[in-house]
mmCIF file of C-alpha atoms in Angstrom:
data_model
loop_
_atom_site.group_PDB
_atom_site.id
_atom_site.type_symbol
_atom_site.label_atom_id
_atom_site.label_comp_id
_atom_site.label_asym_id
_atom_site.label_seq_id
_atom_site.Cartn_x
_atom_site.Cartn_y
_atom_site.Cartn_z
ATOM 1 C CA MET V 237 42.593 57.721 41.808
ATOM 2 C CA ALA V 238 41.624 54.597 43.716
ATOM 3 C CA ASP V 239 38.546 53.852 41.612
ATOM 4 C CA GLU V 240 39.300 51.468 38.721
ATOM 5 C CA ASN V 241 36.085 52.547 36.966
ATOM 6 C CA PHE V 242 37.507 56.025 36.544
ATOM 7 C CA GLU V 243 37.201 57.035 32.878
ATOM 8 C CA PHE V 244 40.216 58.681 31.362
ATOM 9 C CA PRO V 245 39.427 61.297 28.672
ATOM 10 C CA GLU V 246 40.002 60.148 24.994
ATOM 11 C CA PHE V 247 38.556 59.938 22.699
ATOM 12 C CA PHE V 248 20.691 41.361 1.657
ATOM 13 C CA VAL V 249 20.557 41.622 -1.489
ATOM 14 C CA TYR V 250 17.236 41.495 0.466
ATOM 15 C CA ARG V 251 15.036 42.994 -2.181
ATOM 16 C CA HIS V 252 11.416 42.436 -3.081
ATOM 17 C CA LEU V 253 11.334 38.776 -4.015
ATOM 18 C CA GLY V 254 8.782 39.275 -6.786
ATOM 19 C CA LEU V 255 6.289 37.420 -4.592
ATOM 20 C CA VAL V 256 3.453 39.534 -3.252
ATOM 21 C CA GLY V 257 3.270 39.295 0.520
ATOM 22 C CA CYS V 258 6.570 37.450 0.895
ATOM 23 C CA ASN V 259 8.182 38.113 4.242
ATOM 24 C CA ILE V 260 10.968 36.465 6.191
ATOM 25 C CA GLY V 261 9.851 36.947 9.766
ATOM 26 C CA HIS V 262 12.277 38.252 12.331
ATOM 27 C CA THR V 263 10.856 35.946 14.988
ATOM 28 C CA MET V 264 11.978 32.765 13.213
ATOM 29 C CA LYS V 265 15.745 32.669 13.198
ATOM 30 C CA THR V 266 16.379 29.377 11.394
ATOM 31 C CA ALA V 267 19.467 28.264 9.570
ATOM 32 C CA SER V 268 17.551 27.970 6.302
ATOM 33 C CA GLN V 269 16.463 31.595 6.528
ATOM 34 C CA LEU V 270 20.017 32.700 7.079
ATOM 35 C CA LEU V 271 21.160 30.689 4.067
ATOM 36 C CA LEU V 272 18.348 32.158 1.965
ATOM 37 C CA PHE V 273 19.285 35.656 3.053
ATOM 38 C CA ILE V 274 22.935 35.140 2.173
ATOM 39 C CA CYS V 275 22.100 33.696 -1.250
ATOM 40 C CA LEU V 276 19.736 36.545 -2.061
ATOM 41 C CA ASN V 277 22.212 39.079 -0.829
ATOM 42 C CA ILE V 278 24.857 37.776 -3.186
ATOM 43 C CA LEU V 279 22.836 36.859 -6.281
ATOM 44 C CA ILE V 280 19.763 39.037 -6.607
ATOM 45 C CA GLY V 281 19.211 42.705 -7.229
ATOM 46 C CA GLN V 282 16.058 44.438 -8.344
ATOM 47 C CA VAL V 283 13.803 43.111 -11.106
ATOM 48 C CA ASP V 284 15.834 42.491 -14.237
ATOM 49 C CA TYR V 285 14.134 44.055 -17.269
ATOM 50 C CA GLN V 286 15.690 41.901 -20.000
ATOM 51 C CA THR V 287 15.228 38.498 -18.369
ATOM 52 C CA GLN V 288 11.977 39.118 -16.500
ATOM 53 C CA ILE V 289 9.970 41.942 -18.112
ATOM 54 C CA GLN V 290 10.995 41.847 -21.760
ATOM 55 C CA THR V 291 10.310 38.102 -21.852
ATOM 56 C CA ILE V 292 6.722 38.786 -20.741
ATOM 57 C CA PHE V 293 6.310 41.346 -23.533
ATOM 58 C CA ASN V 294 7.927 39.053 -26.088
ATOM 59 C CA SER V 295 5.594 36.178 -25.217
ATOM 60 C CA ASN V 296 2.381 38.145 -24.916
ATOM 61 C CA CYS V 297 2.602 41.587 -26.508
ATOM 62 C CA THR V 298 5.074 42.101 -29.315
ATOM 63 C CA SER V 299 3.065 40.189 -31.931
ATOM 64 C CA CYS V 300 0.827 43.257 -31.921
ATOM 65 C CA HIS V 301 2.868 46.012 -30.293
ATOM 66 C CA VAL V 302 5.763 46.289 -32.654
ATOM 67 C CA ASP V 303 6.288 48.625 -35.561
ATOM 68 C CA GLY V 304 3.569 47.603 -38.065
ATOM 69 C CA GLY V 305 1.752 45.311 -35.632
ATOM 70 C CA ALA V 306 -2.053 44.917 -35.663
ATOM 71 C CA TYR V 307 -2.515 47.068 -32.570
ATOM 72 C CA TYR V 308 0.642 49.101 -32.926
ATOM 73 C CA GLY V 309 -0.775 52.546 -32.026
ATOM 74 C CA GLY V 310 2.746 53.871 -31.910
ATOM 75 C CA LEU V 311 3.563 51.586 -28.959
ATOM 76 C CA ASP V 312 6.472 49.259 -29.599
ATOM 77 C CA LEU V 313 7.175 46.843 -26.740
ATOM 78 C CA SER V 314 10.071 45.061 -28.415
ATOM 79 C CA THR V 315 12.841 47.011 -26.669
ATOM 80 C CA TYR V 316 13.318 48.888 -23.420
ATOM 81 C CA ASN V 317 13.830 52.248 -25.149
ATOM 82 C CA ASN V 318 10.677 51.831 -27.212
ATOM 83 C CA VAL V 319 8.670 50.859 -24.134
ATOM 84 C CA MET V 320 9.830 53.963 -22.294
ATOM 85 C CA SER V 321 9.101 56.146 -25.365
ATOM 86 C CA GLY V 322 5.427 55.240 -25.116
ATOM 87 C CA GLY V 323 2.866 55.354 -27.922
ATOM 88 C CA ASN V 324 0.783 57.869 -29.841
ATOM 89 C CA SER V 325 -1.047 58.901 -26.680
ATOM 90 C CA GLY V 326 2.129 59.431 -24.660
ATOM 91 C CA ALA V 327 4.107 57.616 -21.991
ATOM 92 C CA VAL V 328 2.796 54.293 -20.767
ATOM 93 C CA ILE V 329 5.222 53.904 -17.880
ATOM 94 C CA VAL V 330 5.486 56.221 -14.869
ATOM 95 C CA PRO V 331 8.618 55.129 -12.984
ATOM 96 C CA ASN V 332 8.001 54.401 -9.290
ATOM 97 C CA ASP V 333 4.210 54.571 -9.769
ATOM 98 C CA HIS V 334 2.656 51.464 -11.284
ATOM 99 C CA ALA V 335 -0.921 52.507 -10.442
ATOM 100 C CA ASN V 336 -0.658 55.516 -12.754
ATOM 101 C CA SER V 337 1.220 53.671 -15.491
ATOM 102 C CA TYR V 338 -1.112 53.180 -18.486
ATOM 103 C CA LEU V 339 0.493 49.913 -19.565
ATOM 104 C CA TRP V 340 -0.010 48.333 -16.128
ATOM 105 C CA GLN V 341 -3.596 49.596 -15.969
ATOM 106 C CA ARG V 342 -4.405 47.949 -19.307
ATOM 107 C CA VAL V 343 -2.848 44.564 -18.417
ATOM 108 C CA ASN V 344 -4.311 44.662 -14.923
ATOM 109 C CA ASN V 345 -7.910 45.173 -16.131
ATOM 110 C CA GLY V 346 -7.518 42.555 -18.884
ATOM 111 C CA GLU V 347 -7.665 44.940 -21.842
ATOM 112 C CA MET V 348 -4.195 43.811 -22.882
ATOM 113 C CA PRO V 349 -3.594 41.471 -24.550
ATOM 114 C CA PRO V 350 -6.797 42.113 -26.536
ATOM 115 C CA GLY V 351 -9.274 39.735 -28.096
ATOM 116 C CA ASN V 352 -9.079 36.039 -27.345
ATOM 117 C CA ASN V 353 -5.469 36.221 -26.227
ATOM 118 C CA PRO V 354 -5.066 35.001 -22.632
ATOM 119 C CA ASP V 355 -4.576 37.634 -19.957
ATOM 120 C CA LEU V 356 -1.292 37.903 -18.157
ATOM 121 C CA THR V 357 -1.075 35.869 -14.978
ATOM 122 C CA ALA V 358 -1.365 37.598 -11.617
ATOM 123 C CA SER V 359 2.322 37.010 -10.914
ATOM 124 C CA GLN V 360 3.308 38.557 -14.273
ATOM 125 C CA ILE V 361 1.163 41.617 -13.582
ATOM 126 C CA ASP V 362 2.631 41.914 -10.077
ATOM 127 C CA LEU V 363 6.145 41.596 -11.467
ATOM 128 C CA ILE V 364 5.519 44.432 -13.945
ATOM 129 C CA ALA V 365 4.177 46.547 -11.066
ATOM 130 C CA LEU V 366 7.234 45.769 -8.983
ATOM 131 C CA TRP V 367 9.568 46.640 -11.862
ATOM 132 C CA ILE V 368 7.823 49.990 -12.309
ATOM 133 C CA ASP V 369 7.865 50.744 -8.574
ATOM 134 C CA GLU V 370 11.580 50.013 -8.460
ATOM 135 C CA GLY V 371 12.127 52.784 -10.994
ATOM 136 C CA ALA V 372 11.422 50.961 -14.278
ATOM 137 C CA LEU V 373 15.149 50.455 -14.819
ATOM 138 C CA GLU V 374 16.673 48.668 -17.767
ATOM 139 C CA ASN V 375 19.513 47.312 -15.693
ATOM 140 C CA PRO V 376 18.870 46.172 -12.125
ATOM 141 C CA SER V 377 20.644 48.062 -9.401
ATOM 142 C CA ILE V 378 22.130 46.037 -6.588
ATOM 143 C CA VAL V 379 20.902 47.159 -3.203
ATOM 144 C CA GLN V 380 23.120 45.529 -0.638
ATOM 145 C CA LYS V 381 21.760 44.772 2.781
ATOM 146 C CA THR V 382 23.470 43.481 5.882
ATOM 147 C CA TYR V 383 22.012 40.652 7.942
ATOM 148 C CA VAL V 384 21.152 41.742 11.503
ATOM 149 C CA PRO V 385 19.421 38.814 13.271
ATOM 150 C CA ASP V 386 19.322 40.283 16.776
ATOM 151 C CA ASP V 387 16.171 42.384 17.141
ATOM 152 C CA ASN V 388 17.639 44.474 19.942
ATOM 153 C CA PHE V 389 20.673 45.314 17.830
ATOM 154 C CA GLU V 390 18.512 46.222 14.846
ATOM 155 C CA GLN V 391 16.221 48.325 17.024
ATOM 156 C CA ALA V 392 19.256 50.212 18.272
ATOM 157 C CA LEU V 393 20.200 50.893 14.651
ATOM 158 C CA ILE V 394 16.648 52.078 13.959
ATOM 159 C CA ASP V 395 16.819 54.377 16.973
ATOM 160 C CA ALA V 396 20.110 55.750 15.664
ATOM 161 C CA GLY V 397 18.550 56.488 12.268
ATOM 162 C CA TYR V 398 20.403 53.854 10.252
ATOM 163 C CA ASP V 399 17.364 51.625 9.599
ATOM 164 C CA ASP V 400 13.588 51.998 9.438
ATOM 165 C CA ALA V 401 12.065 48.530 9.794
ATOM 166 C CA LEU V 402 12.598 45.526 12.038
ATOM 167 C CA ASP V 403 13.218 43.013 9.252
ATOM 168 C CA ASP V 404 16.571 41.408 10.109
ATOM 169 C CA SER V 405 18.472 43.647 7.708
ATOM 170 C CA VAL V 406 19.827 47.129 7.245
ATOM 171 C CA LEU V 407 20.954 48.907 4.094
ATOM 172 C CA THR V 408 24.712 48.437 3.921
ATOM 173 C CA GLU V 409 25.073 51.877 2.380
ATOM 174 C CA ASN V 410 23.602 53.382 5.557
ATOM 175 C CA ILE V 411 26.246 51.905 7.846
ATOM 176 C CA ARG V 412 29.457 51.408 5.913
ATOM 177 C CA GLY V 413 30.587 54.991 6.605
ATOM 178 C CA VAL V 414 29.628 55.155 10.292
ATOM 179 C CA THR V 415 32.641 56.028 12.440
ATOM 180 C CA SER V 416 31.141 55.906 15.937
ATOM 181 C CA LEU V 417 28.455 53.508 17.189
ATOM 182 C CA ASP V 418 26.982 53.292 20.671
ATOM 183 C CA VAL V 419 24.778 50.214 21.234
ATOM 184 C CA GLY V 420 25.590 49.803 24.897
ATOM 185 C CA GLU V 421 22.970 48.674 27.410
ATOM 186 C CA LYS V 422 20.517 47.347 24.765
ATOM 187 C CA GLU V 423 20.240 43.691 25.881
ATOM 188 C CA ILE V 424 21.965 42.582 22.682
ATOM 189 C CA SER V 425 23.112 38.961 22.537
ATOM 190 C CA ASP V 426 24.318 38.829 18.912
ATOM 191 C CA LEU V 427 26.244 41.599 17.166
ATOM 192 C CA THR V 428 26.180 39.945 13.732
ATOM 193 C CA GLY V 429 26.141 42.765 11.197
ATOM 194 C CA ILE V 430 28.869 44.768 12.897
ATOM 195 C CA GLU V 431 31.249 43.502 10.191
ATOM 196 C CA ALA V 432 29.638 45.879 7.678
ATOM 197 C CA PHE V 433 30.618 48.908 9.785
ATOM 198 C CA THR V 434 33.999 48.949 8.106
ATOM 199 C CA ALA V 435 34.755 52.592 8.920
ATOM 200 C CA LEU V 436 34.113 52.288 12.661
ATOM 201 C CA ASP V 437 36.571 54.222 14.758
ATOM 202 C CA VAL V 438 34.829 53.745 18.101
ATOM 203 C CA LEU V 439 32.427 50.972 19.175
ATOM 204 C CA TYR V 440 30.466 50.917 22.410
ATOM 205 C CA CYS V 441 28.773 47.539 22.939
ATOM 206 C CA ASP V 442 29.171 47.396 26.686
ATOM 207 C CA ASN V 443 26.620 46.142 29.219
ATOM 208 C CA ASN V 444 24.890 43.692 26.893
ATOM 209 C CA GLN V 445 24.540 39.905 26.769
ATOM 210 C CA LEU V 446 27.278 39.091 24.286
ATOM 211 C CA THR V 447 29.036 35.758 24.538
ATOM 212 C CA SER V 448 31.074 36.333 21.380
ATOM 213 C CA LEU V 449 32.230 39.338 19.408
ATOM 214 C CA ASP V 450 33.788 39.425 15.941
ATOM 215 C CA VAL V 451 35.477 42.742 15.150
ATOM 216 C CA SER V 452 37.929 41.313 12.641
ATOM 217 C CA SER V 453 36.437 43.445 9.832
ATOM 218 C CA ASN V 454 36.522 46.638 11.892
ATOM 219 C CA THR V 455 40.157 47.318 11.236
ATOM 220 C CA ALA V 456 39.839 51.092 11.726
ATOM 221 C CA LEU V 457 38.867 50.756 15.393
ATOM 222 C CA THR V 458 40.808 52.894 17.819
ATOM 223 C CA GLY V 459 38.420 52.481 20.736
ATOM 224 C CA LEU V 460 36.498 49.367 21.804
ATOM 225 C CA TRP V 461 34.173 49.269 24.792
ATOM 226 C CA CYS V 462 32.946 45.661 25.169
ATOM 227 C CA ASN V 463 33.019 45.519 28.942
ATOM 228 C CA SER V 464 30.293 44.015 31.118
ATOM 229 C CA ASN V 465 29.215 41.200 28.824
ATOM 230 C CA SER V 466 29.768 37.430 28.994
ATOM 231 C CA LEU V 467 32.661 37.138 26.554
ATOM 232 C CA THR V 468 34.850 34.082 26.953
ATOM 233 C CA SER V 469 37.265 35.088 24.197
ATOM 234 C CA LEU V 470 38.184 38.215 22.289
ATOM 235 C CA ASP V 471 40.261 38.414 19.119
ATOM 236 C CA VAL V 472 41.658 41.887 18.425
ATOM 237 C CA SER V 473 44.545 40.752 16.252
ATOM 238 C CA THR V 474 43.324 42.692 13.203
ATOM 239 C CA ASN V 475 42.565 45.835 15.187
ATOM 240 C CA THR V 476 46.081 47.162 15.048
ATOM 241 C CA SER V 477 44.974 50.798 15.434
ATOM 242 C CA LEU V 478 43.415 50.257 18.856
ATOM 243 C CA THR V 479 44.500 52.818 21.405
ATOM 244 C CA SER V 480 41.856 52.046 24.023
ATOM 245 C CA LEU V 481 40.455 48.614 24.922
ATOM 246 C CA ARG V 482 37.918 48.143 27.688
ATOM 247 C CA CYS V 483 37.050 44.461 28.026
ATOM 248 C CA TYR V 484 36.684 44.287 31.785
ATOM 249 C CA ASP V 485 33.933 42.408 33.596
ATOM 250 C CA ASN V 486 33.710 39.460 31.202
ATOM 251 C CA GLN V 487 34.794 35.814 31.375
ATOM 252 C CA LEU V 488 37.996 36.005 29.348
ATOM 253 C CA THR V 489 40.511 33.278 30.054
ATOM 254 C CA SER V 490 43.104 34.711 27.668
ATOM 255 C CA LEU V 491 43.805 37.983 25.930
ATOM 256 C CA ASP V 492 46.326 38.501 23.150
ATOM 257 C CA VAL V 493 47.202 42.159 22.620
ATOM 258 C CA SER V 494 50.552 41.583 20.955
ATOM 259 C CA ALA V 495 49.298 43.104 17.670
ATOM 260 C CA ASN V 496 47.913 46.184 19.387
ATOM 261 C CA THR V 497 51.106 48.127 19.695
ATOM 262 C CA ALA V 498 49.307 51.491 19.731
ATOM 263 C CA LEU V 499 47.390 50.679 22.931
ATOM 264 C CA THR V 500 47.567 53.379 25.554
ATOM 265 C CA TYR V 501 44.626 52.281 27.751
ATOM 266 C CA LEU V 502 43.921 48.646 28.641
ATOM 267 C CA TYR V 503 41.124 47.785 31.063
ATOM 268 C CA CYS V 504 40.878 43.994 31.447
ATOM 269 C CA TYR V 505 40.070 43.617 35.116
ATOM 270 C CA THR V 506 37.479 41.189 36.504
ATOM 271 C CA ASN V 507 38.076 38.339 34.092
ATOM 272 C CA GLN V 508 39.723 34.937 34.415
ATOM 273 C CA LEU V 509 43.114 35.706 32.914
ATOM 274 C CA ALA V 510 45.910 33.404 34.023
ATOM 275 C CA ALA V 511 48.516 35.283 31.995
ATOM 276 C CA LEU V 512 48.890 38.658 30.305
ATOM 277 C CA ASP V 513 51.708 39.640 27.955
ATOM 278 C CA VAL V 514 52.009 43.395 27.478
ATOM 279 C CA SER V 515 55.610 43.426 26.350
ATOM 280 C CA ALA V 516 54.657 44.696 22.876
ATOM 281 C CA ASN V 517 52.458 47.465 24.245
ATOM 282 C CA THR V 518 55.143 50.010 24.888
ATOM 283 C CA ALA V 519 52.730 52.946 24.490
ATOM 284 C CA LEU V 520 50.611 51.875 27.480
ATOM 285 C CA THR V 521 50.004 54.633 29.977
ATOM 286 C CA LEU V 522 47.233 52.842 31.891
ATOM 287 C CA LEU V 523 46.921 49.146 32.679
ATOM 288 C CA THR V 524 44.291 47.768 35.003
ATOM 289 C CA CYS V 525 44.276 43.979 35.204
ATOM 290 C CA SER V 526 42.986 43.503 38.727
ATOM 291 C CA ILE V 527 40.770 40.622 39.863
ATOM 292 C CA ASN V 528 42.167 37.953 37.572
ATOM 293 C CA GLN V 529 44.345 34.871 38.158
ATOM 294 C CA LEU V 530 47.719 36.299 37.198
ATOM 295 C CA THR V 531 50.749 34.710 38.812
ATOM 296 C CA ALA V 532 53.239 36.942 37.009
ATOM 297 C CA LEU V 533 53.227 40.333 35.333
ATOM 298 C CA ASP V 534 56.130 41.816 33.383
ATOM 299 C CA VAL V 535 55.831 45.573 32.855
ATOM 300 C CA SER V 536 59.490 46.252 32.216
ATOM 301 C CA ASN V 537 58.801 47.331 28.603
ATOM 302 C CA ASN V 538 55.955 49.615 29.605
ATOM 303 C CA THR V 539 58.014 52.596 30.591
ATOM 304 C CA ALA V 540 55.235 55.070 29.732
ATOM 305 C CA LEU V 541 52.910 53.635 32.409
ATOM 306 C CA THR V 542 51.475 56.198 34.762
ATOM 307 C CA THR V 543 48.757 53.964 36.232
ATOM 308 C CA LEU V 544 49.040 50.294 37.152
ATOM 309 C CA TYR V 545 46.272 48.395 38.934
ATOM 310 C CA CYS V 546 46.988 44.697 39.444
ATOM 311 C CA ARG V 547 45.288 44.045 42.765
ATOM 312 C CA SER V 548 43.597 40.774 43.712
ATOM 313 C CA ASN V 549 45.709 38.415 41.633
ATOM 314 C CA GLN V 550 48.263 35.787 42.653
ATOM 315 C CA LEU V 551 51.418 37.753 42.015
ATOM 316 C CA THR V 552 54.461 36.684 43.982
ATOM 317 C CA ALA V 553 56.726 39.373 42.539
ATOM 318 C CA LEU V 554 56.374 42.754 40.858
ATOM 319 C CA ASP V 555 59.216 44.766 39.361
ATOM 320 C CA VAL V 556 58.310 48.405 38.687
ATOM 321 C CA SER V 557 61.841 49.750 38.605
ATOM 322 C CA ALA V 558 61.554 50.640 34.891
ATOM 323 C CA ASN V 559 58.227 52.414 35.362
ATOM 324 C CA THR V 560 59.546 55.724 36.542
ATOM 325 C CA ALA V 561 56.512 57.633 35.240
ATOM 326 C CA LEU V 562 54.132 55.791 37.583
ATOM 327 C CA THR V 563 51.853 58.034 39.593
ATOM 328 C CA SER V 564 49.363 55.364 40.732
ATOM 329 C CA LEU V 565 50.095 51.798 41.800
ATOM 330 C CA ASN V 566 47.638 49.357 43.332
ATOM 331 C CA CYS V 567 49.034 45.881 43.933
ATOM 332 C CA ARG V 568 46.883 45.118 46.957
ATOM 333 C CA ASN V 569 45.793 41.569 47.807
ATOM 334 C CA ASN V 570 48.493 39.510 46.125
ATOM 335 C CA GLN V 571 51.281 37.293 47.447
ATOM 336 C CA LEU V 572 54.138 39.770 47.255
ATOM 337 C CA THR V 573 56.920 39.306 49.758
ATOM 338 C CA SER V 574 58.849 42.409 48.700
ATOM 339 C CA LEU V 575 58.262 45.634 46.799
ATOM 340 C CA ASP V 576 60.765 48.219 45.658
ATOM 341 C CA VAL V 577 59.327 51.565 44.604
ATOM 342 C CA SER V 578 62.467 53.584 45.170
ATOM 343 C CA ALA V 579 62.644 54.433 41.441
ATOM 344 C CA ASN V 580 59.036 55.586 41.319
ATOM 345 C CA THR V 581 59.484 59.063 42.644
ATOM 346 C CA ALA V 582 56.376 60.388 40.837
ATOM 347 C CA LEU V 583 54.058 58.111 42.833
ATOM 348 C CA THR V 584 51.143 59.906 44.467
ATOM 349 C CA TYR V 585 48.948 56.853 45.075
ATOM 350 C CA LEU V 586 50.244 53.552 46.421
ATOM 351 C CA THR V 587 48.307 50.700 47.981
ATOM 352 C CA CYS V 588 50.066 47.424 48.654
ATOM 353 C CA SER V 589 48.302 46.023 51.695
ATOM 354 C CA ILE V 590 47.103 42.419 52.090
ATOM 355 C CA ASN V 591 50.309 40.871 50.796
ATOM 356 C CA GLN V 592 53.127 39.024 52.529
ATOM 357 C CA LEU V 593 55.535 41.922 52.485
ATOM 358 C CA THR V 594 58.649 41.611 54.580
ATOM 359 C CA TYR V 595 60.496 44.319 52.602
ATOM 360 C CA LEU V 596 59.250 47.639 51.240
ATOM 361 C CA ASN V 597 61.777 50.076 49.774
ATOM 362 C CA MET V 598 60.449 53.621 49.576
ATOM 363 C CA ARG V 599 63.743 55.485 49.510
ATOM 364 C CA ASN V 600 64.755 58.389 47.265
ATOM 365 C CA GLY V 601 62.012 60.652 48.520
ATOM 366 C CA VAL V 602 59.116 58.478 47.310
ATOM 367 C CA THR V 603 57.094 59.305 50.396
ATOM 368 C CA ASP V 604 57.400 63.009 49.668
ATOM 369 C CA ALA V 605 54.911 62.859 46.738
ATOM 370 C CA LEU V 606 52.525 60.295 48.191
ATOM 371 C CA THR V 607 49.038 61.532 48.958
ATOM 372 C CA THR V 608 47.520 58.067 49.443
ATOM 373 C CA PHE V 609 49.347 55.125 50.987
ATOM 374 C CA ASP V 610 47.893 51.864 52.168
#
């Protein structure tokens, strides 16, 4: 088991704006667009009948189309229920189909309002069409969307079936229940939007171009693969259910896993860690922290460890006397002057070369189980 890459088994509201042709382009990622998106996401739903549609009818139609009006014809436009009831010739609204809605046809061709009354403006006609196409609802429904500014991330979500258009957003309802997401190797540089995946159990975002990663809202995570990016920091303090963390091959200068007491697998090799505290991670069975800048490593609380790779650091001492379950130990290329593995009778793999060893204790039959020794 000399290969550290060995994988252990485990396992807005962005609605129609009421403006025909309005589009926030995904190629222009400006701060003002982000602010606009956030404001719309919070404040606006679909077309509001009472404040937007009924006011049009009140100002232009109800003087005639009300019970007893000059052009009543059984069509009363004074209330939502009366509008939806239609007139003597039947329904005038076909929900989700403005083109076949008689009322829209009449206002669109200028027949309503009749006589010398001014026609509705183009924007009013378009707004009525939009209201109908959104279902002709009395009360607007809020359709929440999540901002996804990175086109490669959004395309990955499209490919996975969670989205259908590259428009910087995805329906929140489509992603809030997702438990496993693999967006590895997609050239993603910004994972904004991942916060809406609140049910995520496992996230693969490895081999991308991430310089930052916020998983503070993904509190259900048990597995996080964020290796092979350009992360300089990683906060997993809210991810208290994590059992597996793979953050190797980044540029981390520190890593706090004190809140991750359920961790069993920790891969943090090939970073720039000067210190690593795993005293709270008593469930660890595998720790690989090689190729960092560690000068000390205390694994005395990690009695469940079976695999420890800490090669190519600056360790001057290593006490593994409490790690009696160890089967694999690689402490090669450090500054160790002594090593006592007499308590590690389960060891089958041991490499400790390129140190300054003057003392190596392998008593108590340790050599009997070894299959690899360097």
